[in-house]
Amino acid sequence: MLLPLLPCLLGAASGDDGFRTAVTSREAFAQPASSLSETDRPVFFHGRNLFRQVWIVAPADDDTVDGLGPVYNRLSCIACHGKNGRGFAPAGPQEELRAMLVRLSVPGVGADGGPLPHPVYGDQLNELAIPGVTAEGRAVVHYDDHIVELAGGERVVMRRPVLSFRGLQFGPLGGDIETSARIGPAVYGLGLLEAVPDDVLEARARSHGGRVNRVWDVARGASAVGRFGVKANQPTLRQQIAAAFHGDLGITSTLFPAENCTAAQVACRQAESGGAPELTDDQLDAVELYLQLLAVPDRRDIAQPDVRRGEALFASFGCANCHVPELPIADHPRRPEIRTGSIRPYTDLLLHDLGDDLADGRPDFLASGREWRTAPLWGIGLAEQVGDRVGYLHDGRARTVQEAILWHGGEAEPARERYRRADPHERRALLRFLESL
Ligand code: HEC
Ligand code: HEC
């Protein structure tokens, strides 16, 4: 009796059914959706290998994974997205950036409507280079500490990052420079976020506030709704991935065919290429499918009284206005595993002004220097279990979830103050709820 039922049960999968994993180990963020089809399975594992691949200098015996640089930040994707989780900020000026990068620009608008790249250093500081080519320089993070006091007397040390540069190889950056330090975010559940229809985001922005970023879709040569990246500055996962290969590893693709060297960087422009492009479309397809079909951790301890109390406080403090618990998704046009239904990402994918303290002063398409995309909170409770070191917020300044909450300002200031003034039991319950995500 059971067997004939199975196919129709599977057929009923929708939303994030089939995208939830009960794994809570260090591999929690590296699980395929259980709905992964037999046809897609080998592609998924190929994509996984490429995401973990250490790319090498061209020419190399294995020409499928060469073309690193000429200038780059890290040798692999996983270096900044450890175990598919979040990165972290350096502990202080003595430590290098290991899971973080610094975007650069000068005031103005670039040809695509985005930031105007620095004329000499481009749109990202590339701290490393292949032999024979000069790396651009190093970013250094200092911290200024201050203390925030919570109701009941608890005192929290907050560290504000201050960025500087050393060893700049092409001269000073100049006075009129925009910088933005960012840690790598976690990369699971992204196929589901891609399936939230544009009109849902637009309607949400109209009814509840927040703004849709409108960015440049390179493949279509058209403006599009932005949803990936910390300022929602990438329209599709595919473009986000190709941009990461290009900007972070120095690997070209059909979407970004030119090496990331500026006119002033002569040795960079003359270096040997690993192919035109270095990343084949099949490889890009595989990494895209891999990141589209990574499952999201299941919630834990949901019946515990403090977790339930924390969930109610999350709503009554106003956190859920931006960290929206549930969003609808539509059938994904290319991934049969992703079907109409709903997901629980705890984000509205919209831009919000979080105030001066978190501002980077670097506009990105429609996002102002004070706006950030609401960070999805699903899986956040496992972050410290998966990563040896993790940071919170776009630049990893927060060492704990509580520090992250206390940095909220601007539109989120009322919610932050409700948290800060709540009694310690309530704060504890809210944090327990976040741990259950
Ligand atoms: C040097 C560190 C670094 C490396 C290496 C790196 N990333 Fe990232 N990644 C980041 C940062 C920082 C962001 C946020 C970027 C932004 O918003 O400007 C990001 C964002 C992303 C996102 C979007 C996540 C989201 O929630 O919107 C994806 C997907 C991604 N990276 C994939 C990759 C892939 C694929 C590679 C390898 C080709 C890679 N990354 C290599 C640091 C890195
Ligand atoms: C006005 C919208 C808004 C409200 C209200 C809000 N947040 Fe946020 N939250 C954001 C945005 C935007 C970010 C990303 C900021 C950044 O990256 O610097 C964020 C980031 C976070 C992070 C860090 C996530 C990460 O991946 O590093 C946590 C934790 C968080 N919020 C929890 C809360 C809690 C708890 C509340 C209620 C007390 C709350 N937020 C209220 C918009 C909001």
CSV table of C-alpha atoms and ligand atoms in Angstrom, one decimal, residues 86 183 230 313-314 317-323 348 350-354 358 371-377 380 391-395 397 400-402 404-405 408-413 415-416 418-419 430 434, ligand 2:
chain,number,residue,atom,x,y,z
A,86,ARG,CA,30.4,32.9,7.2
A,183,ILE,CA,33.3,39.1,5.2
A,230,VAL,CA,25.4,42.5,1.3
A,313,LEU,CA,9.7,38.8,21.4
A,314,PHE,CA,11.4,38.7,18.0
A,317,PHE,CA,10.5,44.0,19.3
A,318,GLY,CA,10.0,44.5,15.5
A,319,CYS,CA,12.8,42.3,14.4
A,320,ALA,CA,10.4,40.4,12.1
A,321,ASN,CA,9.5,43.5,10.2
A,322,CYS,CA,12.8,43.1,8.3
A,323,HIS,CA,13.8,39.6,9.2
A,348,ASP,CA,12.9,40.4,3.3
A,350,LEU,CA,15.3,44.4,1.0
A,351,LEU,CA,17.7,47.3,1.7
A,352,HIS,CA,17.3,49.1,5.1
A,353,ASP,CA,19.1,52.1,6.5
A,354,LEU,CA,20.8,50.8,9.6
A,358,LEU,CA,27.1,50.6,10.4
A,371,GLU,CA,21.8,50.7,3.5
A,372,TRP,CA,22.3,47.0,3.8
A,373,ARG,CA,20.3,44.0,2.7
A,374,THR,CA,18.5,42.3,5.7
A,375,ALA,CA,20.8,39.4,6.5
A,376,PRO,CA,18.9,36.0,6.3
A,377,LEU,CA,18.9,34.5,9.8
A,380,ILE,CA,22.5,31.3,12.2
A,391,GLY,CA,31.9,37.2,12.5
A,392,TYR,CA,28.5,38.8,12.3
A,393,LEU,CA,27.3,41.8,10.2
A,394,HIS,CA,28.7,42.7,6.8
A,395,ASP,CA,32.2,43.4,8.1
A,397,ARG,CA,32.8,43.4,13.6
A,400,THR,CA,28.5,37.5,18.9
A,401,VAL,CA,24.9,37.7,17.8
A,402,GLN,CA,24.2,40.0,20.7
A,404,ALA,CA,25.2,42.3,16.0
A,405,ILE,CA,21.9,43.3,17.5
A,408,HIS,CA,21.5,48.0,14.7
A,409,GLY,CA,20.6,51.7,14.2
A,410,GLY,CA,18.6,53.8,11.8
A,411,GLU,CA,15.4,52.1,10.9
A,412,ALA,CA,16.2,49.4,13.3
A,413,GLU,CA,17.0,51.6,16.3
A,415,ALA,CA,13.9,47.4,17.8
A,416,ARG,CA,17.5,47.6,19.1
A,418,ARG,CA,13.5,47.3,22.9
A,419,TYR,CA,16.2,44.6,23.1
A,430,LEU,CA,15.4,36.1,22.2
A,434,LEU,CA,18.1,32.9,17.3
B,2,HEC,C1,15.0,47.8,9.8
B,2,HEC,C2,15.3,46.5,9.5
B,2,HEC,C3,15.9,45.6,10.6
B,2,HEC,C4,15.3,45.4,11.9
B,2,HEC,C5,14.1,46.0,12.5
B,2,HEC,C6,16.2,44.4,12.5
B,2,HEC,N1,17.2,44.0,11.6
B,2,HEC,FE1,18.7,42.7,12.0
B,2,HEC,N2,19.6,43.2,10.3
B,2,HEC,C7,19.1,44.1,9.4
B,2,HEC,C8,20.1,44.3,8.3
B,2,HEC,C9,19.9,45.2,7.1
B,2,HEC,C10,21.2,43.5,8.7
B,2,HEC,C11,22.5,43.4,7.9
B,2,HEC,C12,23.5,44.5,8.5
B,2,HEC,C13,24.9,44.3,8.1
B,2,HEC,O1,25.3,43.4,7.4
B,2,HEC,O2,25.7,45.1,8.5
B,2,HEC,C14,20.8,42.8,9.9
B,2,HEC,C15,21.7,41.9,10.6
B,2,HEC,C16,21.3,41.2,11.7
B,2,HEC,C17,22.1,40.2,12.3
B,2,HEC,C18,23.4,39.7,11.8
B,2,HEC,C19,23.2,38.6,10.8
B,2,HEC,C20,24.5,38.1,10.2
B,2,HEC,O3,24.4,37.2,9.3
B,2,HEC,O4,25.6,38.5,10.5
B,2,HEC,C21,21.4,39.7,13.4
B,2,HEC,C22,21.8,38.6,14.3
B,2,HEC,C23,20.1,40.4,13.4
B,2,HEC,N3,20.1,41.3,12.4
B,2,HEC,C24,19.1,40.3,14.4
B,2,HEC,C25,18.1,41.2,14.6
B,2,HEC,C26,17.3,41.2,15.8
B,2,HEC,C27,17.3,40.2,16.9
B,2,HEC,C28,16.4,42.3,15.6
B,2,HEC,C29,15.4,42.8,16.6
B,2,HEC,C30,15.9,43.2,17.9
B,2,HEC,C31,16.7,42.9,14.3
B,2,HEC,N4,17.8,42.2,13.8
B,2,HEC,C32,16.1,43.9,13.8
B,2,HEC,C33,17.9,44.7,9.4
B,2,HEC,C34,17.1,44.7,10.5
